[in-house]
Amino acid sequence: MLEPLYDKDIQCLACENTYQTKRIRSRFIRAYKHDTDFCSYYEPDHLNPLFYYVSVCPTCGFSQSDEFDAYFPPGALEIIKKEISSNWNVQYQYGQQRSIHEAINTYKLAILAASLKQEKHLTKAGLYMRLAWIYRTLDQKEDELKFLKISVLEYVNAYSKENVEKSDMSEIRVVYLIGEIYRRLQDYKQATQYFSMAIAMKDETHEKRIVELARERWYDIRQDQQKSYA
């Protein structure tokens, strides 16, 4: 009988050790609901691909996602060895089936690694965003909002300082997501600005659904504001 989890070989970007970590076979990934910021909910809930987004090297502790760049800025590898590897005891549990709390730990490890490595803003934004989604599934609102606030700043930096078109995310998707996170943080002025930017891209993009989502969220804000003034 085919198991939902399989072993994937990963080469650590820091120590170059090859290790195995779990992934979920695509046929077992069943999303039954999606939020307007692209957070998905899965059944059964323990077969959530978010739990396995981060790979943790059991030897040196460096944690990475598939979006991490192989390049290390000068001095970054030495800092990682000092701050992470020198304090790391060999641990294999993250290469096995993960609980939701173990998944949370892997994101925090990856966020530390990404910060020390000076990883791209877009990559760091994705880590913070996914961690916020996991806290949402636990209904831990304070932690969710904490990481949403950090993620939106990273997305703004990515949009203003990086060529996001070279990533897996399109420009309009990044702009929409910035607006949607601001909306969830109740910063309606910023949210409206970014939704308007996304709508203005309607003739330049093939992602017409993103344009429609931006319009829907823009109208939601307008209606909420009208109700508050009524």
CSV table of C-alpha atoms in Angstrom, one decimal:
chain,number,residue,atom,x,y,z
A,1,MET,CA,0.0,0.0,0.0
A,2,LEU,CA,1.3,3.4,-1.0
A,3,GLU,CA,2.1,5.7,2.0
A,4,PRO,CA,1.3,9.4,1.9
A,5,LEU,CA,4.8,10.4,3.0
A,6,TYR,CA,7.9,9.6,1.1
A,7,ASP,CA,11.7,10.3,1.6
A,8,LYS,CA,13.3,13.1,-0.4
A,9,ASP,CA,17.1,13.6,-0.6
A,10,ILE,CA,18.2,17.1,0.3
A,11,GLN,CA,21.7,18.5,0.1
A,12,CYS,CA,22.4,21.0,2.8
A,13,LEU,CA,23.4,24.3,1.4
A,14,ALA,CA,25.7,25.1,4.4
A,15,CYS,CA,27.6,21.8,5.1
A,16,GLU,CA,26.8,20.0,1.8
A,17,ASN,CA,25.7,16.9,3.7
A,18,THR,CA,22.9,14.9,2.0
A,19,TYR,CA,20.0,13.8,4.1
A,20,GLN,CA,16.5,12.6,3.8
A,21,THR,CA,13.3,14.4,4.8
A,22,LYS,CA,9.6,13.7,4.4
A,23,ARG,CA,7.3,15.1,1.7
A,24,ILE,CA,3.7,14.3,1.0
A,25,ARG,CA,2.8,12.6,-2.3
A,26,SER,CA,0.6,14.9,-4.4
A,27,ARG,CA,-2.2,12.4,-4.7
A,28,PHE,CA,-2.7,12.6,-0.9
A,29,ILE,CA,-2.9,16.4,-0.8
A,30,ARG,CA,-6.6,17.4,-0.6
A,31,ALA,CA,-7.4,21.0,0.0
A,32,TYR,CA,-11.0,21.7,0.9
A,33,LYS,CA,-10.9,25.4,1.6
A,34,HIS,CA,-8.8,28.4,0.6
A,35,ASP,CA,-8.6,31.9,2.2
A,36,THR,CA,-8.3,35.1,0.2
A,37,ASP,CA,-4.6,35.2,1.0
A,38,PHE,CA,-4.1,31.8,-0.5
A,39,CYS,CA,-3.9,29.9,2.8
A,40,SER,CA,-5.3,26.4,2.2
A,41,TYR,CA,-6.9,23.9,4.6
A,42,TYR,CA,-6.4,20.2,4.2
A,43,GLU,CA,-8.0,16.9,5.2
A,44,PRO,CA,-6.9,15.0,7.0
A,45,ASP,CA,-5.2,18.0,8.7
A,46,HIS,CA,-1.9,16.2,9.4
A,47,LEU,CA,-1.3,15.8,5.7
A,48,ASN,CA,-0.7,19.5,5.3
A,49,PRO,CA,2.2,20.2,2.9
A,50,LEU,CA,3.0,23.3,4.9
A,51,PHE,CA,4.4,21.0,7.6
A,52,TYR,CA,7.1,19.8,5.2
A,53,TYR,CA,8.0,23.1,3.4
A,54,VAL,CA,11.2,23.4,5.4
A,55,SER,CA,14.1,20.9,5.4
A,56,VAL,CA,16.3,20.7,8.5
A,57,CYS,CA,19.9,19.4,8.2
A,58,PRO,CA,20.3,16.9,11.0
A,59,THR,CA,24.1,17.4,11.0
A,60,CYS,CA,24.5,21.1,11.2
A,61,GLY,CA,21.1,22.5,11.8
A,62,PHE,CA,20.9,24.7,8.8
A,63,SER,CA,17.3,24.8,7.6
A,64,GLN,CA,16.1,25.8,4.2
A,65,SER,CA,13.2,25.7,1.7
A,66,ASP,CA,13.4,25.0,-2.0
A,67,GLU,CA,13.4,28.8,-2.5
A,68,PHE,CA,16.8,29.3,-0.8
A,69,ASP,CA,19.6,30.5,-3.1
A,70,ALA,CA,22.8,28.5,-3.2
A,71,TYR,CA,24.8,31.7,-2.9
A,72,PHE,CA,26.2,32.8,0.4
A,73,PRO,CA,27.3,36.4,0.8
A,74,PRO,CA,30.9,36.8,2.1
A,75,GLY,CA,31.1,35.9,5.8
A,76,ALA,CA,27.5,34.5,6.0
A,77,LEU,CA,28.6,30.9,6.2
A,78,GLU,CA,31.0,31.6,9.1
A,79,ILE,CA,28.2,33.4,11.0
A,80,ILE,CA,25.8,30.5,10.4
A,81,LYS,CA,28.4,28.0,11.7
A,82,LYS,CA,28.9,30.1,14.8
A,83,GLU,CA,25.3,31.0,15.5
A,84,ILE,CA,23.6,27.7,14.5
A,85,SER,CA,25.9,24.8,13.9
A,86,SER,CA,28.2,25.3,16.9
A,87,ASN,CA,25.0,25.1,19.2
A,88,TRP,CA,23.4,22.2,17.3
A,89,ASN,CA,23.2,18.6,18.5
A,90,VAL,CA,22.6,16.0,15.8
A,91,GLN,CA,18.8,15.7,15.5
A,92,TYR,CA,16.8,13.4,13.1
A,93,GLN,CA,13.2,14.0,14.2
A,94,TYR,CA,12.6,16.7,11.7
A,95,GLY,CA,13.3,14.2,8.9
A,96,GLN,CA,10.3,12.1,10.1
A,97,GLN,CA,6.6,12.7,10.1
A,98,ARG,CA,6.0,16.0,11.8
A,99,SER,CA,3.5,17.3,14.3
A,100,ILE,CA,2.2,20.8,13.8
A,101,HIS,CA,4.4,22.1,16.6
A,102,GLU,CA,7.5,20.4,15.1
A,103,ALA,CA,6.5,22.1,11.8
A,104,ILE,CA,6.4,25.5,13.6
A,105,ASN,CA,9.9,24.8,15.0
A,106,THR,CA,11.2,24.1,11.4
A,107,TYR,CA,10.0,27.5,10.3
A,108,LYS,CA,11.6,29.3,13.1
A,109,LEU,CA,14.9,27.5,12.3
A,110,ALA,CA,14.6,28.5,8.7
A,111,ILE,CA,13.8,32.1,9.5
A,112,LEU,CA,17.0,32.3,11.6
A,113,ALA,CA,19.0,30.7,8.8
A,114,ALA,CA,17.5,33.0,6.2
A,115,SER,CA,18.2,36.1,8.3
A,116,LEU,CA,21.9,35.1,8.9
A,117,LYS,CA,22.3,34.1,5.3
A,118,GLN,CA,20.7,37.4,4.1
A,119,GLU,CA,18.3,35.5,2.0
A,120,LYS,CA,16.0,37.3,-0.5
A,121,HIS,CA,13.1,39.3,0.9
A,122,LEU,CA,10.6,37.2,-1.1
A,123,THR,CA,12.0,34.0,0.4
A,124,LYS,CA,11.8,35.3,3.9
A,125,ALA,CA,8.3,36.7,3.3
A,126,GLY,CA,7.1,33.3,2.3
A,127,LEU,CA,8.5,31.7,5.5
A,128,TYR,CA,6.8,34.3,7.7
A,129,MET,CA,3.5,34.0,5.7
A,130,ARG,CA,3.3,30.3,5.9
A,131,LEU,CA,4.1,30.3,9.6
A,132,ALA,CA,1.3,32.8,10.1
A,133,TRP,CA,-1.0,30.4,8.2
A,134,ILE,CA,-0.1,27.5,10.5
A,135,TYR,CA,-0.9,29.6,13.5
A,136,ARG,CA,-4.2,30.5,11.9
A,137,THR,CA,-5.1,26.8,11.7
A,138,LEU,CA,-4.4,26.6,15.5
A,139,ASP,CA,-6.6,29.7,16.0
A,140,GLN,CA,-3.7,31.5,17.6
A,141,LYS,CA,-4.6,35.0,16.4
A,142,GLU,CA,-1.9,36.9,18.2
A,143,ASP,CA,0.9,34.8,16.7
A,144,GLU,CA,-0.8,34.9,13.3
A,145,LEU,CA,-0.9,38.7,13.2
A,146,LYS,CA,2.6,38.9,14.5
A,147,PHE,CA,4.0,37.0,11.6
A,148,LEU,CA,1.7,38.6,9.1
A,149,LYS,CA,3.1,42.0,10.1
A,150,ILE,CA,6.6,40.8,9.4
A,151,SER,CA,5.7,39.1,6.2
A,152,VAL,CA,4.1,42.1,4.6
A,153,LEU,CA,7.2,44.2,5.3
A,154,GLU,CA,9.3,41.6,3.6
A,155,TYR,CA,6.9,41.4,0.6
A,156,VAL,CA,7.0,45.2,0.3
A,157,ASN,CA,10.8,45.1,0.3
A,158,ALA,CA,10.8,42.3,-2.2
A,159,TYR,CA,8.5,44.3,-4.5
A,160,SER,CA,10.5,47.5,-4.3
A,161,LYS,CA,14.0,46.0,-4.2
A,162,GLU,CA,14.0,42.7,-6.0
A,163,ASN,CA,13.0,41.4,-9.5
A,164,VAL,CA,10.0,39.3,-8.4
A,165,GLU,CA,9.4,38.3,-12.0
A,166,LYS,CA,12.4,36.0,-11.8
A,167,SER,CA,10.7,34.1,-8.9
A,168,ASP,CA,7.8,31.7,-8.9
A,169,MET,CA,5.4,34.6,-8.0
A,170,SER,CA,4.2,37.1,-10.5
A,171,GLU,CA,4.3,40.8,-9.9
A,172,ILE,CA,0.6,41.1,-9.7
A,173,ARG,CA,0.3,38.3,-7.2
A,174,VAL,CA,2.9,39.9,-4.9
A,175,VAL,CA,1.0,43.3,-5.1
A,176,TYR,CA,-2.3,41.6,-4.4
A,177,LEU,CA,-0.9,39.7,-1.5
A,178,ILE,CA,0.6,42.8,0.0
A,179,GLY,CA,-2.9,44.4,-0.2
A,180,GLU,CA,-4.6,41.4,1.3
A,181,ILE,CA,-2.2,41.2,4.2
A,182,TYR,CA,-2.7,44.9,5.0
A,183,ARG,CA,-6.5,44.3,4.8
A,184,ARG,CA,-6.2,41.5,7.4
A,185,LEU,CA,-4.1,43.8,9.5
A,186,GLN,CA,-6.9,46.4,9.2
A,187,ASP,CA,-4.5,48.9,7.5
A,188,TYR,CA,-7.2,49.8,4.9
A,189,LYS,CA,-5.3,52.8,3.4
A,190,GLN,CA,-2.3,50.7,2.4
A,191,ALA,CA,-4.6,47.8,1.4
A,192,THR,CA,-6.6,50.0,-1.0
A,193,GLN,CA,-3.4,51.4,-2.5
A,194,TYR,CA,-2.1,47.9,-3.4
A,195,PHE,CA,-5.4,46.6,-4.6
A,196,SER,CA,-5.7,49.6,-6.9
A,197,MET,CA,-2.2,48.9,-8.2
A,198,ALA,CA,-3.2,45.3,-8.9
A,199,ILE,CA,-6.4,46.3,-10.7
A,200,ALA,CA,-4.4,48.8,-12.8
A,201,MET,CA,-2.4,45.8,-14.1
A,202,LYS,CA,-5.4,44.2,-15.7
A,203,ASP,CA,-4.2,44.8,-19.3
A,204,GLU,CA,-0.7,43.6,-18.6
A,205,THR,CA,-1.4,40.3,-16.9
A,206,HIS,CA,-2.8,36.9,-17.9
A,207,GLU,CA,-3.8,36.3,-14.3
A,208,LYS,CA,-7.3,37.8,-14.6
A,209,ARG,CA,-8.5,35.9,-11.5
A,210,ILE,CA,-6.0,37.9,-9.4
A,211,VAL,CA,-7.4,41.2,-10.8
A,212,GLU,CA,-10.9,40.0,-9.9
A,213,LEU,CA,-9.8,39.1,-6.3
A,214,ALA,CA,-8.3,42.6,-6.0
A,215,ARG,CA,-11.6,44.1,-7.1
A,216,GLU,CA,-13.5,42.0,-4.7
A,217,ARG,CA,-11.3,42.9,-1.7
A,218,TRP,CA,-11.4,46.6,-2.8
A,219,TYR,CA,-15.2,46.6,-2.8
A,220,ASP,CA,-15.2,44.8,0.6
A,221,ILE,CA,-13.1,47.6,2.1
A,222,ARG,CA,-15.4,50.2,0.6
A,223,GLN,CA,-18.5,48.6,1.9
A,224,ASP,CA,-17.1,48.1,5.4
A,225,GLN,CA,-16.1,51.8,5.4
A,226,GLN,CA,-19.5,52.9,4.3
A,227,LYS,CA,-21.2,50.8,7.0
A,228,SER,CA,-18.9,52.3,9.6
A,229,TYR,CA,-19.9,55.9,8.5
A,230,ALA,CA,-23.6,55.1,8.4
